[in-house]
Tab-separated table of C-alpha atoms and ligand atoms in Angstrom:
chain	number	residue	atom	x	y	z
A	1	MET	CA	74.684	33.679	5.687
A	2	MET	CA	71.349	35.264	7.035
A	3	GLY	CA	70.551	38.050	9.417
A	4	ARG	CA	72.073	37.287	12.506
A	5	PRO	CA	70.635	37.356	16.311
A	6	GLU	CA	70.986	41.102	18.180
A	7	GLY	CA	73.916	41.036	19.848
A	8	LEU	CA	75.519	37.349	19.127
A	9	LYS	CA	79.451	37.598	19.030
A	10	LEU	CA	80.980	34.568	16.585
A	11	ILE	CA	83.992	35.650	18.512
A	12	ASP	CA	84.748	36.197	22.265
A	13	GLU	CA	87.064	39.233	23.337
A	14	ASN	CA	89.269	35.765	24.150
A	15	GLY	CA	89.576	34.854	20.730
A	16	ARG	CA	87.287	31.716	21.289
A	17	ARG	CA	84.584	30.801	19.048
A	18	ILE	CA	81.184	30.206	20.441
A	19	ASP	CA	81.843	26.065	20.806
A	20	GLY	CA	85.014	27.321	22.500
A	21	ARG	CA	87.357	26.247	19.565
A	22	LYS	CA	90.586	28.887	18.138
A	23	LYS	CA	90.414	30.559	14.694
A	24	TYR	CA	92.694	27.146	13.588
A	25	GLU	CA	91.103	24.915	15.446
A	26	LEU	CA	88.771	21.947	13.579
A	27	ARG	CA	85.837	20.276	15.151
A	28	PRO	CA	86.363	16.981	16.765
A	29	ILE	CA	86.575	14.223	13.890
A	30	SER	CA	86.286	10.434	14.241
A	31	MET	CA	86.319	7.949	11.079
A	32	GLU	CA	85.446	4.083	10.880
A	33	VAL	CA	85.810	2.177	7.745
A	34	ASN	CA	84.102	-0.881	6.714
A	35	VAL	CA	80.775	-0.105	8.894
A	36	LEU	CA	78.222	-2.034	6.580
A	37	LYS	CA	77.800	-5.464	5.330
A	38	ASN	CA	76.719	-5.458	2.342
A	39	ALA	CA	78.347	-2.251	0.492
A	40	ASP	CA	81.484	-3.152	-1.236
A	41	GLY	CA	83.212	-0.168	0.847
A	42	SER	CA	82.005	2.045	3.654
A	43	ALA	CA	82.595	4.330	6.164
A	44	TYR	CA	80.814	6.633	8.974
A	45	VAL	CA	82.626	9.909	9.792
A	46	GLU	CA	81.395	11.906	12.373
A	47	TRP	CA	82.841	15.817	12.169
A	48	GLY	CA	80.776	18.013	14.624
A	49	LYS	CA	77.756	17.364	14.909
A	50	ASN	CA	77.518	16.248	11.329
A	51	LYS	CA	77.043	12.162	11.098
A	52	ILE	CA	77.984	10.732	7.864
A	53	LEU	CA	77.592	7.705	6.158
A	54	ALA	CA	78.927	6.354	2.986
A	55	ALA	CA	78.797	3.194	0.821
A	56	VAL	CA	79.996	2.396	-2.267
A	57	TYR	CA	79.140	-0.534	-4.606
A	58	GLY	CA	81.555	-1.351	-7.673
A	59	PRO	CA	82.851	-1.679	-9.799
A	60	ARG	CA	79.695	-2.840	-11.199
A	61	GLU	CA	78.016	-3.585	-14.815
A	62	ILE	CA	76.317	-0.806	-15.962
A	63	HIS	CA	72.383	0.054	-16.102
A	64	PRO	CA	70.726	1.373	-18.080
A	65	LYS	CA	73.133	0.181	-20.485
A	66	HIS	CA	73.886	3.260	-22.603
A	67	LEU	CA	75.579	5.031	-19.776
A	68	GLN	CA	78.977	2.245	-20.057
A	69	ARG	CA	81.876	3.706	-21.656
A	70	PRO	CA	84.045	1.648	-23.642
A	71	ASP	CA	87.490	3.142	-22.664
A	72	ARG	CA	86.784	3.619	-19.025
A	73	GLY	CA	84.430	3.303	-16.201
A	74	ILE	CA	82.188	6.115	-14.965
A	75	LEU	CA	81.649	7.719	-11.230
A	76	ARG	CA	78.033	8.356	-9.952
A	77	VAL	CA	77.910	10.252	-6.900
A	78	ARG	CA	73.609	10.980	-4.703
A	79	TYR	CA	74.648	13.300	-2.060
A	80	ASN	CA	71.309	12.400	0.143
A	81	MET	CA	70.451	14.380	3.717
A	82	ALA	CA	67.456	12.309	5.950
A	83	PRO	CA	64.478	13.692	6.432
A	84	PHE	CA	65.747	14.344	10.729
A	85	SER	CA	69.071	15.628	9.590
A	86	VAL	CA	68.424	19.288	9.798
A	87	GLU	CA	66.375	21.397	12.153
A	88	ASP	CA	63.565	21.882	10.151
A	89	ARG	CA	62.665	18.495	8.908
A	90	LYS	CA	64.038	17.527	5.173
A	91	LYS	CA	61.972	17.090	2.768
A	92	PRO	CA	62.701	13.832	1.481
A	93	GLY	CA	63.955	13.521	-1.752
A	94	PRO	CA	66.629	15.109	-4.030
A	95	ASP	CA	66.484	18.792	-4.587
A	96	ARG	CA	68.252	21.420	-6.069
A	97	ARG	CA	70.950	21.324	-3.071
A	98	SER	CA	71.636	17.683	-3.363
A	99	VAL	CA	71.921	17.416	-7.018
A	100	GLU	CA	74.698	20.307	-7.097
A	101	ILE	CA	76.566	18.594	-4.137
A	102	SER	CA	76.707	15.566	-5.715
A	103	LYS	CA	77.861	16.150	-8.490
A	104	VAL	CA	80.620	18.638	-6.830
A	105	ILE	CA	81.256	15.845	-4.767
A	106	ARG	CA	81.450	13.238	-8.338
A	107	GLY	CA	84.030	15.780	-9.524
A	108	ALA	CA	86.098	16.370	-6.082
A	109	LEU	CA	86.259	12.492	-6.075
A	110	GLU	CA	87.066	11.512	-9.922
A	111	PRO	CA	90.318	12.925	-10.437
A	112	ALA	CA	91.938	10.567	-7.800
A	113	LEU	CA	90.379	6.878	-9.503
A	114	ILE	CA	92.144	5.383	-12.408
A	115	LEU	CA	88.430	4.620	-13.972
A	116	GLU	CA	90.478	3.682	-17.447
A	117	MET	CA	90.919	0.414	-15.472
A	118	PHE	CA	87.383	-0.733	-15.600
A	119	PRO	CA	85.553	0.214	-19.040
A	120	ARG	CA	81.632	-0.220	-19.135
A	121	THR	CA	81.800	-0.718	-15.535
A	122	ALA	CA	80.145	1.956	-13.090
A	123	VAL	CA	81.369	3.022	-9.653
A	124	ASP	CA	78.486	3.998	-7.362
A	125	ILE	CA	78.372	6.204	-4.200
A	126	PHE	CA	76.151	6.698	-1.797
A	127	ILE	CA	76.800	9.546	0.601
A	128	GLU	CA	73.802	9.602	3.316
A	129	VAL	CA	73.861	12.881	5.988
A	130	LEU	CA	72.538	10.937	9.544
A	131	GLN	CA	73.216	14.567	10.752
A	132	ALA	CA	73.796	17.733	9.379
A	133	ASP	CA	75.783	21.007	11.136
A	134	ALA	CA	77.473	22.837	7.940
A	135	GLY	CA	80.583	21.506	6.067
A	136	THR	CA	78.182	18.232	5.030
A	137	ARG	CA	79.873	18.048	1.471
A	138	VAL	CA	83.448	18.216	3.012
A	139	ALA	CA	82.734	15.420	5.186
A	140	GLY	CA	80.956	13.718	2.816
A	141	ILE	CA	83.871	13.950	0.443
A	142	ALA	CA	86.662	12.472	3.150
A	143	ALA	CA	83.750	9.564	3.725
A	144	ALA	CA	83.651	8.912	-0.177
A	145	SER	CA	87.043	8.893	-0.228
A	146	LEU	CA	87.334	6.173	2.560
A	147	ALA	CA	84.432	4.062	1.418
A	148	LEU	CA	86.792	3.935	-2.227
A	149	ALA	CA	89.733	3.032	-0.495
A	150	ASP	CA	87.246	0.177	1.865
A	151	ALA	CA	85.870	-1.061	-1.638
A	152	GLY	CA	89.524	-1.855	-2.986
A	153	ILE	CA	88.615	0.528	-5.680
A	154	PRO	CA	92.563	1.657	-7.723
A	155	MET	CA	92.945	5.470	-6.484
A	156	ARG	CA	96.200	7.578	-7.482
A	157	ASP	CA	95.345	9.348	-3.824
A	158	ILE	CA	92.920	9.811	-1.209
A	159	VAL	CA	90.824	12.477	-1.508
A	160	SER	CA	90.715	14.769	1.507
A	161	ALA	CA	88.297	18.122	2.339
A	162	CYS	CA	87.939	20.894	4.574
A	163	ALA	CA	86.557	24.297	4.374
A	164	ALA	CA	87.970	27.717	6.012
A	165	GLY	CA	85.768	30.842	6.110
A	166	LYS	CA	85.242	34.327	7.508
A	167	ILE	CA	83.316	34.957	10.904
A	168	ASP	CA	83.430	38.816	12.729
A	169	GLY	CA	85.789	39.541	10.534
A	170	GLU	CA	87.962	36.954	10.702
A	171	ILE	CA	89.511	34.343	8.675
A	172	VAL	CA	88.730	30.665	10.746
A	173	LEU	CA	88.986	26.880	9.689
A	174	ASP	CA	85.913	24.783	9.381
A	175	LEU	CA	82.655	26.744	10.054
A	176	ASN	CA	79.778	25.199	12.288
A	177	LYS	CA	76.248	25.760	11.369
A	178	ASP	CA	75.500	28.920	13.217
A	179	GLU	CA	79.420	30.310	11.714
A	180	ASP	CA	77.834	28.797	8.323
A	181	ASN	CA	74.632	30.822	8.845
A	182	TYR	CA	75.633	34.244	10.837
A	183	GLY	CA	79.175	34.265	9.105
A	184	GLU	CA	80.427	36.436	5.945
A	185	ALA	CA	81.970	33.455	4.345
A	186	ASP	CA	82.476	30.143	3.297
A	187	VAL	CA	85.187	28.732	1.010
A	188	PRO	CA	84.879	24.352	0.810
A	189	LEU	CA	88.157	23.053	-0.906
A	190	ALA	CA	89.020	19.513	-1.480
A	191	ILE	CA	92.742	18.531	-2.258
A	192	MET	CA	94.815	15.004	-3.479
A	193	PRO	CA	97.203	16.041	-0.719
A	194	MET	CA	100.113	13.930	-2.327
A	195	LYS	CA	100.705	16.097	-5.151
A	196	ASN	CA	98.259	19.211	-4.080
A	197	ASP	CA	95.399	19.281	-6.570
A	198	ILE	CA	92.158	20.794	-5.919
A	199	THR	CA	89.824	19.284	-6.534
A	200	LEU	CA	86.548	21.243	-5.011
A	201	LEU	CA	87.224	24.757	-4.599
A	202	GLN	CA	83.402	26.409	-4.038
A	203	MET	CA	82.895	30.019	-2.351
A	204	ASP	CA	79.882	31.206	-0.761
A	205	GLY	CA	79.843	34.957	0.548
A	206	TYR	CA	82.017	37.907	0.024
A	207	LEU	CA	85.940	37.992	0.533
A	208	THR	CA	88.824	39.781	-1.084
A	209	ARG	CA	91.195	38.263	-2.836
A	210	GLU	CA	93.591	38.553	0.107
A	211	GLU	CA	91.266	37.170	2.304
A	212	PHE	CA	90.098	33.894	-0.047
A	213	MET	CA	93.885	33.126	-0.486
A	214	GLU	CA	93.806	33.357	3.241
A	215	ALA	CA	91.009	30.822	3.397
A	216	VAL	CA	92.107	28.836	0.661
A	217	ARG	CA	95.341	28.056	2.623
A	218	LEU	CA	94.129	27.527	5.666
A	219	ALA	CA	91.477	24.880	4.692
A	220	ILE	CA	94.132	23.282	2.516
A	221	LYS	CA	95.981	22.947	6.241
A	222	GLY	CA	92.771	21.519	6.884
A	223	ALA	CA	92.450	19.245	4.561
A	224	LYS	CA	95.616	17.610	5.463
A	225	ALA	CA	95.033	17.345	9.189
A	226	VAL	CA	91.527	15.526	7.626
A	227	TYR	CA	94.279	13.129	5.022
A	228	GLN	CA	96.010	12.211	8.208
A	229	LYS	CA	92.756	10.892	10.400
A	230	GLN	CA	91.698	9.396	6.747
A	231	ARG	CA	94.671	7.491	6.565
A	232	GLU	CA	94.657	6.171	10.196
A	233	ALA	CA	91.498	5.136	10.109
A	234	LEU	CA	92.274	3.051	7.338
A	235	LYS	CA	95.365	1.867	9.044
A	236	ARG	CA	93.310	0.509	12.321
A	237	LYS	CA	90.671	-1.609	9.746
A	238	TYR	CA	94.123	-3.039	7.782
A	239	LEU	CA	95.769	-3.894	11.566
A	240	ALA	CA	91.909	-5.571	12.583
A	241	VAL	CA	92.873	-8.211	9.309
A	242	ALA	CA	95.736	-8.590	10.095
A	243	GLU	CA	94.925	-9.709	13.583
A	244	GLU	CA	92.365	-11.788	12.461
A	245	VAL	CA	94.651	-13.384	10.064
A	246	ALA	CA	97.234	-14.131	13.063
A	247	GLY	CA	95.130	-15.189	15.165
A	248	ASN	CA	93.242	-17.875	12.337
A	249	GLU	CA	97.030	-19.604	11.726
B	301	UDP	N1	70.908	22.967	6.036
B	301	UDP	C1	69.661	22.959	6.737
B	301	UDP	N2	68.619	22.392	5.618
B	301	UDP	C2	68.844	22.214	4.323
B	301	UDP	C3	69.802	22.179	3.984
B	301	UDP	C4	70.910	22.780	4.771
B	301	UDP	O1	69.065	23.063	7.311
B	301	UDP	O2	68.240	21.535	3.592
B	301	UDP	C5	72.322	22.891	6.952
B	301	UDP	C6	72.923	22.340	6.637
B	301	UDP	O3	73.658	21.585	8.760
B	301	UDP	C7	74.315	21.957	6.264
B	301	UDP	C8	73.885	23.618	6.349
B	301	UDP	O4	72.945	23.522	6.431
B	301	UDP	O5	75.055	21.526	6.515
B	301	UDP	C9	74.999	24.073	5.235
B	301	UDP	O6	74.563	23.887	4.173
B	301	UDP	P1	75.407	24.353	2.838
B	301	UDP	O7	74.297	23.821	1.804
B	301	UDP	O8	76.249	25.090	2.818
B	301	UDP	O9	76.178	22.784	2.461
B	301	UDP	P2	77.324	22.045	3.601
B	301	UDP	O10	78.050	23.579	4.621
B	301	UDP	O11	76.315	21.155	4.292
B	301	UDP	O12	78.202	21.511	2.419
């Protein structure tokens, strides 16, 4: 949300956005699981111009030991932006924003995990943003959720996520960087689609109550479309495994 260049229109007279999308259209999304040899689970997501890698380790013994919980495992999340991921070089290392995003992503994913099955252990998720163009927290959640499934960690559901927002007075799906910068509001959301449980809901900017409800409804629809893509990515992995097994018989 910043002062926009004079004359810049985010929606043209034909209802098209600067990248050609319609109001309720997602950016192109591609997903792949099992992309890293040395992690227990991993996923790579391209979502518009976002490029995000997620790696999962665990459940494994916790260090330092005083963090252990006798009744359940714990989830740790690190969201990190590469120095080359944004236009102005990002100073390496954690900052306020990445600490906050790590925390809300942890909160978005934790309800899906059956951590009671793994007392005294930790599941660690590393989310590396290689290229950022707005919506990295929702794309990071989608990638992390796939990496957790790829690691075989018992889950109640796959967590899916998407944002909606307001640009030029209209509620639209999945803001890109220019829309995020020069628009009026952004509402990222994560859900466990099977039960429609919302596990993350944030808002940046200003919306009326009605606009907020419209944005939430739209973001849920977007997240459900993302969910289908996550399921397809997982199915592709298991098809590849099945083909490999068949080939060896
Ligand atoms: N961004 C940036 N430099 C930074 C942090 C963010 O250029 O140090 C950009 C990046 O493209 C990011 C966008 O601003 O995706 C929006 O950031 P926000 O904090 O709203 O989180 P996101 O939308 O990525 O979840």
